[in-house]
Structures are given as C-alpha cells and as structure tokens.
XYZ file of N, CA, C and O in Angstrom:
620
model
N 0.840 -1.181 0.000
C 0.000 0.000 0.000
C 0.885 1.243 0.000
O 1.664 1.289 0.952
N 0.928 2.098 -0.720
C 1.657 3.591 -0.959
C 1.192 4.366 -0.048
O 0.058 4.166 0.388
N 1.977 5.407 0.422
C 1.848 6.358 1.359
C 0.902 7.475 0.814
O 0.960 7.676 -0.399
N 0.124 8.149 1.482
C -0.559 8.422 1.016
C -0.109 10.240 0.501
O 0.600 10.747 1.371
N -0.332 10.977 -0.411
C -0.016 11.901 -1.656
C -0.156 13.407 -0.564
O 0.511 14.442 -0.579
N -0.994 13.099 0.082
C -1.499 14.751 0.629
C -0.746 14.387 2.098
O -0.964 13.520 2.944
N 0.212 15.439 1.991
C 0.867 15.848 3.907
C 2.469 15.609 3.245
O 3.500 15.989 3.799
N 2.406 14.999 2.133
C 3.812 14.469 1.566
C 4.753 15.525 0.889
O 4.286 16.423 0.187
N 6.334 15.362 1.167
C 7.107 16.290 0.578
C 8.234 15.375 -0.363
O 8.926 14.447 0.056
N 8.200 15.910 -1.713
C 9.375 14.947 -2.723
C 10.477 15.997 -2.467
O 10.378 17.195 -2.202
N 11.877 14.964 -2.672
C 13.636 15.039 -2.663
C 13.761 13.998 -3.491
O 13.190 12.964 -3.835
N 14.762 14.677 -3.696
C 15.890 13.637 -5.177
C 16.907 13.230 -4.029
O 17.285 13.910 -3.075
N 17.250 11.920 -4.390
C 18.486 11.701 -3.341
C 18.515 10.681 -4.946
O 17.700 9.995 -5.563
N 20.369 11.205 -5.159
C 20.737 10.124 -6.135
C 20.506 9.619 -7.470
O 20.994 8.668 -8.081
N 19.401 10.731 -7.855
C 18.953 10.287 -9.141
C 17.526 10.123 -8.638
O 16.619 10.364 -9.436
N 17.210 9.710 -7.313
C 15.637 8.865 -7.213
C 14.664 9.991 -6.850
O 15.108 10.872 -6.114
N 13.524 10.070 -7.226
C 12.824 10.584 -6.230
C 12.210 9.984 -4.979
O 11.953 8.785 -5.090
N 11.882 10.610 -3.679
C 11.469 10.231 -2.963
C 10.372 10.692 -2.188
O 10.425 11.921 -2.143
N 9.339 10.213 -1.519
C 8.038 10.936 -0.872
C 8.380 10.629 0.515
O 8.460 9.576 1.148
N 8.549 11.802 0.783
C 8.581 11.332 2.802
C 7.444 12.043 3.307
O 6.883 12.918 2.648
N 7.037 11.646 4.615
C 5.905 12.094 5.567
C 5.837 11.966 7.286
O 5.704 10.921 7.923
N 5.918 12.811 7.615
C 5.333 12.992 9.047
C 3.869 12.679 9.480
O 2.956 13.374 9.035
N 3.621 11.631 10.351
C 2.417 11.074 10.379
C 1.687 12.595 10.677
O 2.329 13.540 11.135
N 0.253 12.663 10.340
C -0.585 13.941 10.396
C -0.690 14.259 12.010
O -0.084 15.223 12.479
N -1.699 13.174 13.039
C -1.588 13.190 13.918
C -0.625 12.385 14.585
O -0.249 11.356 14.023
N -0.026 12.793 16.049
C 0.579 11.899 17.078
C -0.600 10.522 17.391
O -1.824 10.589 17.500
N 0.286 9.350 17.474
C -0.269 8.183 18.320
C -0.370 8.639 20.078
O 0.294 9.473 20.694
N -1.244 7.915 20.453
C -1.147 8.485 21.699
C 0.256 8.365 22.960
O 0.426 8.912 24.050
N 1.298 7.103 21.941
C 2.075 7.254 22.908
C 3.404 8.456 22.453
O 4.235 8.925 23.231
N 3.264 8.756 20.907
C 4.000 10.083 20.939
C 3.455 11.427 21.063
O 4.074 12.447 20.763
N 2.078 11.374 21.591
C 1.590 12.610 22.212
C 2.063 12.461 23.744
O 2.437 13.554 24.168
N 2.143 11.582 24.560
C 2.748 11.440 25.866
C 4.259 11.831 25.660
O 4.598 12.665 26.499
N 5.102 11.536 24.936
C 6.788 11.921 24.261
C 7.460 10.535 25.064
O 8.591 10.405 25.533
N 5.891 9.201 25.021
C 6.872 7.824 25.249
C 7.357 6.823 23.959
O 7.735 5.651 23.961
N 7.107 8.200 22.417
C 7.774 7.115 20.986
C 8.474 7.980 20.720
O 8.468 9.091 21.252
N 8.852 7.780 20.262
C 9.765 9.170 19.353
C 9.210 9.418 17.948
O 8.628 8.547 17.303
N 9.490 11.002 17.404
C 9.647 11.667 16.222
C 9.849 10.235 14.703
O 10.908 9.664 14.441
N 9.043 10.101 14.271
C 10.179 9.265 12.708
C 8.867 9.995 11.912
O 7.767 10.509 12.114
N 9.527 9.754 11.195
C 8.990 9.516 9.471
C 8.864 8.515 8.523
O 9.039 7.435 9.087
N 8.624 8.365 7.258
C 8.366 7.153 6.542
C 8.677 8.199 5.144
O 8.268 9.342 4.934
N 9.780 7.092 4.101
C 9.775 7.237 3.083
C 9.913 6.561 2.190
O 10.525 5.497 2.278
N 9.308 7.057 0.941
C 9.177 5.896 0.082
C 9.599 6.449 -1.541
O 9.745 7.660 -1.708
N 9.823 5.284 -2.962
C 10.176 5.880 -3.741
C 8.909 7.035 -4.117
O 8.315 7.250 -3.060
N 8.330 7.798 -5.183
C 7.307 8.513 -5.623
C 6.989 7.513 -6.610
O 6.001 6.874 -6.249
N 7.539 7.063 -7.929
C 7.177 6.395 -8.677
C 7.698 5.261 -8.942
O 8.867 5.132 -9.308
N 6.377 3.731 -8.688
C 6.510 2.467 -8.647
C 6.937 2.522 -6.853
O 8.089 2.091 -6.822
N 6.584 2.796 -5.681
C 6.700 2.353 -4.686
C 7.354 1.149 -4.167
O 6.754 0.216 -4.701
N 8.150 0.744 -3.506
C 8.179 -0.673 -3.090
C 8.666 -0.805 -1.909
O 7.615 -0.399 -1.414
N 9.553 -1.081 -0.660
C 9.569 -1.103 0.732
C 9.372 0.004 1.183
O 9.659 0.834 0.320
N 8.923 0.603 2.371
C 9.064 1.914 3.179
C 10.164 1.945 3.887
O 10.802 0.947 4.220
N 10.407 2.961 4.120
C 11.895 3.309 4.884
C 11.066 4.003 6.273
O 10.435 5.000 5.921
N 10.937 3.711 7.699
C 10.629 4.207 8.598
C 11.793 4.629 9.332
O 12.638 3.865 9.801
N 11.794 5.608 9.391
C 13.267 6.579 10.244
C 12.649 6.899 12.095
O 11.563 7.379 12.421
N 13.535 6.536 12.810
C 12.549 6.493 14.472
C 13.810 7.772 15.043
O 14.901 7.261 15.295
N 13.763 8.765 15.177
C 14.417 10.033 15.673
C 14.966 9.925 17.248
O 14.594 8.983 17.947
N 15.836 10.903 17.742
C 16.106 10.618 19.573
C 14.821 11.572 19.452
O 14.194 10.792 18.735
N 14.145 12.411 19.567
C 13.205 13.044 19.904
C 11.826 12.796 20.139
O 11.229 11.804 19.720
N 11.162 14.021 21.045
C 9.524 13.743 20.531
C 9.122 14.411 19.260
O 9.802 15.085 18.487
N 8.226 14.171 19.229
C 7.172 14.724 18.000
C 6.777 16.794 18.685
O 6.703 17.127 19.868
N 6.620 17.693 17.507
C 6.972 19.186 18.043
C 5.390 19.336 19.031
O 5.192 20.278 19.800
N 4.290 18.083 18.769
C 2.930 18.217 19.357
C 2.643 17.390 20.268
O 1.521 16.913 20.435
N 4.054 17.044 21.226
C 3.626 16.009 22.078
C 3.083 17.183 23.530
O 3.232 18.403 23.589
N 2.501 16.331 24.461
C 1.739 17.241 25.576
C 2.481 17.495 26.582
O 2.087 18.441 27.264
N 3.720 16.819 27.025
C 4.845 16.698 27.886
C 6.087 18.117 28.244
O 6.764 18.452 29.216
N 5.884 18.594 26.925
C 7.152 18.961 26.525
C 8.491 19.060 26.660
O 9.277 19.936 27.019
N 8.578 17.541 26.147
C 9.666 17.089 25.363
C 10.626 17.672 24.437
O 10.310 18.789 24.028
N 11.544 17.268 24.075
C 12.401 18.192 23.133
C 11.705 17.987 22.251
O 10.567 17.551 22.427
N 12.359 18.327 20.693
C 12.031 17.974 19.555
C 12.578 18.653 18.760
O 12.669 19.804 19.187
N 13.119 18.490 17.525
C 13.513 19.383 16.017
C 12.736 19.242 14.886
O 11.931 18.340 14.653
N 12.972 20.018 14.322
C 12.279 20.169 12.943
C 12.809 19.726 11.987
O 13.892 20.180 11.616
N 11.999 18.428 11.145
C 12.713 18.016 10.339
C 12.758 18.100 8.554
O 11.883 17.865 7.721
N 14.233 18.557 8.414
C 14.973 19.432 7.526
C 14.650 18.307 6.092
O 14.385 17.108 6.180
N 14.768 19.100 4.858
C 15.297 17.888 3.829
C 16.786 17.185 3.925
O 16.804 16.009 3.562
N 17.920 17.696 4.326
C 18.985 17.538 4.879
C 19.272 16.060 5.723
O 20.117 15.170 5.637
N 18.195 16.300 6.496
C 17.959 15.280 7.122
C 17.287 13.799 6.781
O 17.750 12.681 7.006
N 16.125 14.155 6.205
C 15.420 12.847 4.953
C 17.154 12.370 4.070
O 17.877 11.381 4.196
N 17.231 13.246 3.468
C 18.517 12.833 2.419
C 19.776 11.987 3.450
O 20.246 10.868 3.246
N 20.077 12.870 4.492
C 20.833 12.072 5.015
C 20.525 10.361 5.777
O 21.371 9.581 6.214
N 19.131 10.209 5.723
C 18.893 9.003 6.198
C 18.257 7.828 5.229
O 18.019 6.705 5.676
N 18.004 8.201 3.841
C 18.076 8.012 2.811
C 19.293 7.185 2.601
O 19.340 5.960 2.490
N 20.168 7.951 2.567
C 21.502 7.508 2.323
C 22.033 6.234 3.292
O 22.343 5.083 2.986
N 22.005 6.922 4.576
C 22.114 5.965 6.201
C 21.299 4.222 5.784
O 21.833 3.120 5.656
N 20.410 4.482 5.716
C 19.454 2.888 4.891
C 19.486 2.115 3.942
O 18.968 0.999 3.899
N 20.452 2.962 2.628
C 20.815 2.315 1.588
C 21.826 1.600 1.908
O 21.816 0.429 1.528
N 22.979 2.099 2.693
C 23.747 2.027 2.947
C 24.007 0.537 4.078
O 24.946 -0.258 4.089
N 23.006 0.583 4.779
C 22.651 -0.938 5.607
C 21.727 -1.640 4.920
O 21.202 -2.474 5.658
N 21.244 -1.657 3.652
C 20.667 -2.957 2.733
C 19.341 -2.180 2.453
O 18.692 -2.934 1.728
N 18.749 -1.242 2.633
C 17.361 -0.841 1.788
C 17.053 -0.888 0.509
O 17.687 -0.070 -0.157
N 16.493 -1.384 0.064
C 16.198 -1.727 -1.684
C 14.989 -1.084 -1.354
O 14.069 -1.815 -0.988
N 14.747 0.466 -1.424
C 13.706 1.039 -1.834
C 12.581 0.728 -3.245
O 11.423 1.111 -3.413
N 13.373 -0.021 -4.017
C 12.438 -0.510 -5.314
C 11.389 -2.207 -4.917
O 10.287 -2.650 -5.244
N 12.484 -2.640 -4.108
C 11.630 -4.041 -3.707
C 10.713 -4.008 -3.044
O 11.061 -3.657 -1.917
N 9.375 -4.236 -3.124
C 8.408 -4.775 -2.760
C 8.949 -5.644 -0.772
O 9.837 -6.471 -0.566
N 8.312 -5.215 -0.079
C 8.565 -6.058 1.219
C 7.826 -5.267 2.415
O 7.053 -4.312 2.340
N 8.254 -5.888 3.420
C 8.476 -5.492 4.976
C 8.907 -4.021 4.777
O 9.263 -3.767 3.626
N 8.956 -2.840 5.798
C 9.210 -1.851 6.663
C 10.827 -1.738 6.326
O 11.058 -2.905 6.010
N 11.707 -1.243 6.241
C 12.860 -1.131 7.028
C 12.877 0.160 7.957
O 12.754 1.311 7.539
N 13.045 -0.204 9.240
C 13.551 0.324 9.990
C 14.734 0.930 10.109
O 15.696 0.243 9.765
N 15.105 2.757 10.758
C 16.164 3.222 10.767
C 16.122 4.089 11.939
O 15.641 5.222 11.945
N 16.831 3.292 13.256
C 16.819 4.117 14.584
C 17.536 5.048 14.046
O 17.812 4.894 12.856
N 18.044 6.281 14.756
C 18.559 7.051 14.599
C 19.639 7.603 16.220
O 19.059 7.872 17.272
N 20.093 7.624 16.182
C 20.726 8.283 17.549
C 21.253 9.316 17.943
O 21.876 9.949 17.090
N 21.218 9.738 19.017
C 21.653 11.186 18.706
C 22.995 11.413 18.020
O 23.200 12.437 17.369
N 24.091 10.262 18.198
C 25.111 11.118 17.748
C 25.180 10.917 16.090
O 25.965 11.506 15.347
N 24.210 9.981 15.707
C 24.305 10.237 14.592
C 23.085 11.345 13.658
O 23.006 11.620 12.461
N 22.461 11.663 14.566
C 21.528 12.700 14.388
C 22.682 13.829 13.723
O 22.525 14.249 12.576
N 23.760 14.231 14.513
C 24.569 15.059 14.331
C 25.374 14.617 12.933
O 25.519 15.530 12.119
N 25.647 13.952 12.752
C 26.723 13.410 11.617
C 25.186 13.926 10.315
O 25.367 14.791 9.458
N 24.071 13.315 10.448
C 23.150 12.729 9.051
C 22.849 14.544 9.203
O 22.569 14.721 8.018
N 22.749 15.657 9.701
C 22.497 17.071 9.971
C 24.114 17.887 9.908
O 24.126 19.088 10.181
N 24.773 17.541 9.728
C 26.029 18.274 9.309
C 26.530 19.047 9.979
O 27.467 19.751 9.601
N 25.750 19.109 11.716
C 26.073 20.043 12.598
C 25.135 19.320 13.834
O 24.523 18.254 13.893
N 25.327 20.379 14.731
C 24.498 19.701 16.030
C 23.080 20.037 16.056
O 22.483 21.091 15.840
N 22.625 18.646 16.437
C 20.993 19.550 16.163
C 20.544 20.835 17.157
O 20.928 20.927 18.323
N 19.721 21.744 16.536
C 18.891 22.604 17.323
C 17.380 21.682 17.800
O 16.337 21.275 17.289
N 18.215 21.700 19.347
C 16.589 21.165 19.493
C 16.153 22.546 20.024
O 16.719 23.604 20.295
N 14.267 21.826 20.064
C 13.554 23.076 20.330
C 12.510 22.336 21.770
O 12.357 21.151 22.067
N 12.011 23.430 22.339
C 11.110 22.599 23.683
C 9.774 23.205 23.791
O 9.611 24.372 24.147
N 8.673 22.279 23.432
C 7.530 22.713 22.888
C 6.648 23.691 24.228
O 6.679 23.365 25.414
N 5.955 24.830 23.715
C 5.892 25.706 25.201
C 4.425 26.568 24.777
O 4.629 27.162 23.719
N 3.173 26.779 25.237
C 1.937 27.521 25.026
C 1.852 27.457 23.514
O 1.272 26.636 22.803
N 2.618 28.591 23.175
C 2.648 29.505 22.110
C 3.246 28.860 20.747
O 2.797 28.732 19.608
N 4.325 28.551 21.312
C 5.205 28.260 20.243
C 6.731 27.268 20.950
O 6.728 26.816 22.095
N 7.859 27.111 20.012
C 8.817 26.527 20.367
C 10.016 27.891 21.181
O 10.287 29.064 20.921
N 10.318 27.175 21.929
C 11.913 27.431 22.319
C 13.051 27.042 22.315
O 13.327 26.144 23.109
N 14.204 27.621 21.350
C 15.003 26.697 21.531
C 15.769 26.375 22.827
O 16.131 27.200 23.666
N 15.958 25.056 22.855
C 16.584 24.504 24.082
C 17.546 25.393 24.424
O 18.328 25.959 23.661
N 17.433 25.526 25.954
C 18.753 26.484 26.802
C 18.252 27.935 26.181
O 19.191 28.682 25.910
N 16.989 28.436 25.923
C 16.325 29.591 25.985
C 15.478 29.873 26.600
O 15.220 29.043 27.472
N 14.567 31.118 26.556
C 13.993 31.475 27.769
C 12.337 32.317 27.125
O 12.231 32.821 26.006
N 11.691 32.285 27.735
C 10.473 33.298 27.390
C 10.871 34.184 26.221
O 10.424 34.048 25.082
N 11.721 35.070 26.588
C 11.988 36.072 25.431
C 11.806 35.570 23.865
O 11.242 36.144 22.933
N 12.564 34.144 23.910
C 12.702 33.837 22.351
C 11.547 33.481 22.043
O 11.662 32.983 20.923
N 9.793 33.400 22.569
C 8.783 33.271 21.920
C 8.337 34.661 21.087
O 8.303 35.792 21.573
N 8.122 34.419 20.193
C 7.387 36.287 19.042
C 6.239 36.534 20.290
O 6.486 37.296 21.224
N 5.157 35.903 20.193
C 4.168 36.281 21.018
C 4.334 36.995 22.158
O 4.123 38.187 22.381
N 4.842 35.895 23.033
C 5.072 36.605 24.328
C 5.422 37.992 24.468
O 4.863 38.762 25.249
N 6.603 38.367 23.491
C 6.520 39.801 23.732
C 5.691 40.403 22.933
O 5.685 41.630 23.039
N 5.085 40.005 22.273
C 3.857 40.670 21.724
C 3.266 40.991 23.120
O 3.440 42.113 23.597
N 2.769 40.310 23.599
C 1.709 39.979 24.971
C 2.436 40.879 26.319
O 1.733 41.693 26.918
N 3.213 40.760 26.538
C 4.571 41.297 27.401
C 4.782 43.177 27.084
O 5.381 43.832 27.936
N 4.121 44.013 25.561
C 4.754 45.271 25.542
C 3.264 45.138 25.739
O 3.106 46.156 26.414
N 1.868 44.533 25.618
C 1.084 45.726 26.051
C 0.660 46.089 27.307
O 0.551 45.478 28.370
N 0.354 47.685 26.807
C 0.284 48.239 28.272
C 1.578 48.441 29.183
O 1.616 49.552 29.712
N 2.414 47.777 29.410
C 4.007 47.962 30.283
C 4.951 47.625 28.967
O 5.043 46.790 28.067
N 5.766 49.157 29.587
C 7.217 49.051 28.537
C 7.850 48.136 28.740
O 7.929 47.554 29.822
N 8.714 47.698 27.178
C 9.695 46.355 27.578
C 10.626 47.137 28.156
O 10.655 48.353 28.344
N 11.453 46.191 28.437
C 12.992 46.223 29.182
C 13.684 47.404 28.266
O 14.225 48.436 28.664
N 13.507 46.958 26.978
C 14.501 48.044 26.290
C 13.626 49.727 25.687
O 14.078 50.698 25.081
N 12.381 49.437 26.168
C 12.071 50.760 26.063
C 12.027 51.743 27.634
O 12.078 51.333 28.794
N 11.939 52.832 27.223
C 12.388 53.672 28.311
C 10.663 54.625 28.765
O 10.072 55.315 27.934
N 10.258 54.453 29.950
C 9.178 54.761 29.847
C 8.376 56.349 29.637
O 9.104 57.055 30.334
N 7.587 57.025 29.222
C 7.463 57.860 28.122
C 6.839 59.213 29.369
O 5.830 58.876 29.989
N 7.237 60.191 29.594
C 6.958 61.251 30.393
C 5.755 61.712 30.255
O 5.987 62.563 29.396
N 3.987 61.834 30.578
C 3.153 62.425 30.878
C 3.410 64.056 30.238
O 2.580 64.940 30.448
C-alpha cells in the first residue's frame, strides 16, 4: 500500500525521487513523548519497501514537553543515504525497514548539532532559551508595560 499523496514532501536523493511524511496526527504514545519523532519514506514512482526513520526526539505536538527538532530535507537525504547504505532496496516490494537514529548520529546525518527546540503555550523554544525567544510573548509582554529596552514615556 503507498503512502498516502497529501501531507507528503518529494527530494531527489541520487537520481531517485522520494516521498517522505510525518504522520498527520501523534499516536497516543508520541503525544505522551513515550515514541519518538520518525517519518516514513518511500520511492514517488513504482513504490516498493518503506523506509521508517525512528528520531532521539519527541514529536513538536507532544503534551509533555519534550524536546524535539524540525525536520529538515537535509535530514530525509541524510537518512536516505544511512538505509541504503545498511541494505534498503527502496524498489523491492517487502516489509518496513527500519532506521533508529541516535543522537550522535543525528549530528553526523544534519552536518552540525541539532537545534533542538522545547515545545511551550505559544510556540517553540530553543533549548537552553527562555520566554523572550517566543514572538508572542513579547507581543503579549509590551502591552500596556514598557519592555525592558524601552524607556518609559513622560506624561
């Protein structure tokens, strides 16, 4: 059965094309942040095994808040590669292959260290940040009381 067309993003890795996808909704155990983040990819034309990629992270909509990153084409391509590379025959017809991921190779298949982010009301933060880095909040934060960097206005 082919993945299904709508939620899906195509990359060329190699000559091939490929359809990857982020499930629409969380299962309920990666809305708790007890599965981790993956994806599923497959060729676009003539389909045949899926490639399921399982991330160190949660998903950016789990209820916990858990870490999580956003995932890049960079990243599809690099695990693309990571699966061929341990026996994936994306053209054959079969079973799932599976592709844990770990953090340190999170870093190697991303070409740098990941930015994680830590899911919060509004929006994300990146990890080892603080209120400030949400847009909103200081949206929410200048009205009515000056920010920090404004100076308050003389009557």
């Amino acid at each position: 059965m082919a993945m299904p067309k709508k939620g899906s993003r195509l990359i060329t890795v190699d000559g091939t094309v490929f359809r990857w996808r982020v499930r629409h909704r969380p299962t309920y155990s990666q809305g708790n942040g007890w599965s981790p983040l993956g994806f599923a990819v497959e060729r676009a034309e003539k389909p045949g095994s899926v490639l399921v990629v399982s991330l160190p992270c949660a998903r950016p909509d789990n209820r916990v808040g858990e870490r999580t990153i956003a995932i890049r084409p960079t990243l599809v391509d690099g695990c693309v590669r990571r699966a061929v590379e341990q026996g994936w025959n994306s053209a054959r017809p079969g079973a799932a292959f599976p592709l844990t991921v770990t953090e340190d190779a999170l870093a190697v298949l991303l070409g740098e260290p990941p930015r994680y982010l830590i899911p919060f009301l509004w929006g994300m933060i990146p990890e080892g940040g603080g209120i400030e880095d949400l847009p909103r909040c200081a949206q929410i934060r200048s009205r009515g009381r000056p920010s920090i960097d404004q100076a308050p206005s003389d009557p």
